[in-house]
XYZ file of C-alpha atoms in Angstrom:
241
model
C 189.455 26.110 88.637
C 192.536 27.103 86.923
C 192.913 30.534 85.469
C 192.032 29.587 81.967
C 188.822 27.867 82.823
C 187.959 30.980 84.997
C 188.481 33.349 82.114
C 186.228 31.422 79.946
C 183.470 31.166 82.414
C 183.736 35.096 83.050
C 183.469 35.644 79.017
C 180.732 33.425 78.725
C 178.826 35.045 81.585
C 179.457 38.561 80.036
C 178.133 37.517 76.552
C 174.974 36.266 78.008
C 174.378 39.422 79.933
C 174.866 41.539 76.808
C 172.330 39.148 74.896
C 169.713 39.541 77.738
C 169.915 43.298 77.599
C 169.676 43.419 74.165
C 166.578 41.134 74.143
C 165.125 43.277 76.633
C 165.179 46.430 74.145
C 164.430 44.732 71.080
C 161.488 42.421 72.012
C 159.104 45.273 73.087
C 159.863 47.007 69.839
C 158.876 43.929 67.918
C 155.844 43.271 69.991
C 154.650 46.919 69.389
C 155.232 46.829 65.797
C 152.900 43.629 65.308
C 149.304 43.230 66.565
C 147.914 39.613 66.894
C 145.355 38.755 64.287
C 141.754 38.107 65.125
C 141.800 40.414 68.130
C 138.383 41.530 69.377
C 138.078 45.078 70.705
C 135.805 46.415 73.436
C 134.853 49.915 74.052
C 133.029 50.742 77.399
C 130.458 53.498 77.155
C 128.702 54.719 80.366
C 125.103 54.702 79.960
C 123.295 57.969 80.918
C 120.281 57.505 83.276
C 117.608 59.783 82.748
C 116.620 61.918 85.800
C 113.408 60.671 87.162
C 111.316 62.091 90.058
C 112.210 61.120 93.653
C 109.722 60.467 96.264
C 112.114 61.751 98.990
C 110.865 64.782 100.733
C 113.972 67.156 101.410
C 113.205 70.940 101.980
C 115.485 73.773 100.660
C 116.801 76.618 102.756
C 114.964 79.602 101.624
C 115.787 83.242 101.715
C 114.413 86.723 100.566
C 114.596 90.373 101.105
C 112.610 92.038 103.800
C 109.044 93.360 102.515
C 109.204 90.904 99.630
C 106.341 88.524 99.075
C 107.039 84.799 99.520
C 106.263 81.992 97.291
C 103.175 80.027 97.692
C 104.216 77.214 95.039
C 105.195 74.180 96.973
C 107.695 73.078 94.426
C 109.943 76.123 95.188
C 110.486 74.708 98.679
C 111.538 71.095 97.703
C 115.061 69.701 96.866
C 113.655 67.039 94.527
C 110.952 66.771 92.018
C 108.036 64.814 93.326
C 105.281 62.867 91.493
C 102.270 64.836 91.111
C 100.074 62.490 93.199
C 102.581 63.115 96.236
C 102.528 66.917 95.739
C 98.743 67.003 95.806
C 98.893 65.748 99.433
C 101.547 68.089 100.652
C 100.595 71.208 102.930
C 102.918 74.124 103.101
C 102.744 76.414 106.215
C 104.656 79.595 106.102
C 102.607 81.241 108.701
C 105.455 81.743 111.064
C 107.284 83.937 108.668
C 107.101 87.839 109.040
C 108.350 89.283 105.939
C 108.403 92.880 107.485
C 110.941 91.710 110.112
C 114.478 90.651 109.136
C 115.501 87.197 110.876
C 115.634 83.573 110.486
C 112.262 81.586 110.496
C 110.819 78.017 110.212
C 108.417 76.923 107.705
C 106.804 73.425 107.498
C 105.425 70.905 104.951
C 103.237 68.174 106.076
C 102.752 64.775 104.228
C 100.742 61.936 105.692
C 100.667 63.458 109.451
C 104.349 63.705 108.955
C 105.790 67.299 109.416
C 109.173 68.540 107.643
C 110.717 71.796 108.860
C 112.661 74.252 106.649
C 114.538 77.375 107.287
C 113.425 80.682 105.775
C 115.879 83.841 106.321
C 114.543 87.299 105.580
C 117.460 89.529 104.881
C 117.759 93.144 105.551
C 117.241 95.327 102.766
C 119.438 98.534 102.117
C 117.573 101.259 103.515
C 117.548 104.684 101.767
C 119.858 107.167 102.829
C 118.546 110.173 104.542
C 120.965 113.035 104.961
C 118.799 115.026 107.390
C 115.713 114.186 109.530
C 114.181 116.931 111.616
C 111.497 116.146 114.162
C 108.799 118.562 114.988
C 108.040 120.257 118.391
C 104.275 119.795 118.889
C 101.829 121.351 121.423
C 98.877 119.317 122.459
C 95.916 119.920 124.713
C 95.543 117.688 127.671
C 93.869 114.507 126.975
C 94.589 114.592 123.246
C 95.225 111.432 121.406
C 98.641 110.978 119.911
C 99.027 110.233 116.263
C 100.882 107.007 115.075
C 101.517 108.415 111.670
C 105.249 108.858 111.265
C 104.544 111.777 108.988
C 103.121 113.740 111.954
C 106.351 114.109 113.456
C 108.769 114.672 110.536
C 109.398 117.863 109.006
C 111.078 116.483 105.768
C 109.519 114.062 103.146
C 110.884 110.599 103.202
C 110.667 107.674 101.161
C 107.902 104.898 101.775
C 110.638 102.408 102.575
C 112.196 104.783 104.948
C 108.664 105.456 106.642
C 108.291 101.629 107.130
C 111.462 101.253 108.694
C 111.154 103.950 111.246
C 110.455 103.066 114.842
C 108.378 105.764 116.813
C 108.381 105.717 120.644
C 106.052 107.823 122.504
C 106.023 105.923 125.696
C 107.177 108.842 127.807
C 104.517 111.170 126.733
C 101.641 111.302 129.391
C 98.745 113.223 127.553
C 96.830 113.396 130.730
C 99.169 115.358 132.572
C 100.319 118.847 131.623
C 103.990 119.244 131.027
C 107.072 118.836 128.501
C 107.913 115.413 127.041
C 110.414 113.969 124.699
C 109.716 111.342 121.931
C 112.078 109.406 119.780
C 112.415 107.958 116.321
C 114.917 105.538 115.377
C 116.010 104.792 111.852
C 118.993 102.936 110.285
C 120.756 102.836 113.480
C 120.263 106.680 114.401
C 118.366 108.033 117.239
C 116.410 111.247 116.792
C 114.617 113.164 119.671
C 111.694 115.699 119.458
C 109.522 117.518 122.002
C 105.696 117.531 122.749
C 103.949 119.877 125.366
C 100.812 118.933 126.903
C 99.022 122.071 128.157
C 95.755 122.309 129.867
C 93.412 125.132 128.143
C 92.422 127.965 130.348
C 88.714 128.460 131.159
C 87.379 132.085 130.715
C 85.219 132.893 133.651
C 82.646 135.792 133.677
C 83.636 138.976 135.550
C 82.521 139.237 139.310
C 80.100 141.968 139.825
C 79.774 143.968 143.158
C 76.395 143.999 144.947
C 75.360 147.526 144.107
C 75.575 146.376 140.288
C 73.825 143.199 140.889
C 71.056 145.006 142.587
C 70.965 147.790 139.781
C 70.624 145.041 137.142
C 68.076 142.974 139.075
C 65.798 145.947 139.876
C 62.568 145.788 137.917
C 61.916 148.556 135.496
C 59.414 151.352 136.082
C 56.385 150.608 134.056
C 54.411 153.606 135.208
C 53.002 155.653 132.389
C 52.860 159.249 132.524
C 49.586 160.840 131.159
C 49.656 164.426 130.435
C 46.935 166.573 132.401
C 44.857 169.241 130.352
C 44.173 172.132 132.495
C 40.400 173.140 132.869
C 39.227 176.361 131.230
C 38.939 179.454 133.077
C 35.437 180.227 134.655
C 34.328 183.889 134.744
C 32.077 184.673 137.859
C 29.576 187.233 137.224
C 28.582 189.055 140.444
C 24.823 189.296 141.347
C 23.354 192.855 141.382
């Protein structure tokens, strides 16, 4: 290939390249500006499915504060809504839950001899703040009965919620033996100590008497009656002549 032919070939290729670039820019603009006729458009709409009752039995994780009554409505323990005919056959058992003691418990629901277990948490309720708690020093007679009423041992008046949370320990007190003992009350993480004295009452005995005194007291009283004696009248003797 001579130089002339080579130049013609290069020029031709360059022109074709320019045309290709120009067509790549112009054609999308032309297509965008013109829409084909008789085009059918479709719009896809997602159909909402109404919430229906499910027959799957799944239990909730329940919780409530300490000393709060728990629900007896079985619907409150179910994750899904069940049909009424199924609800009537369910049996709820919360007997293992102690609402007065914080902790984690298990409740059950029975359906057709099958038992489902759920978790129930009793949470601690914030206790009333007590700035001062003074315990009494008590003195009891031997053989006395120890009271379990918390107010018997506390000087101050405390809220009912506090009294319920207090733990009284009288295990070290022996009411059948005279002596000094200690008892304790625990509240909100604090430990309080009081004193109890058990004493034996003294028996008062009658005074001891000596023998002479005893004889004198046992001597029978003199019952003799002294009758006054009236002297006889004087008799005058006349001498015989």
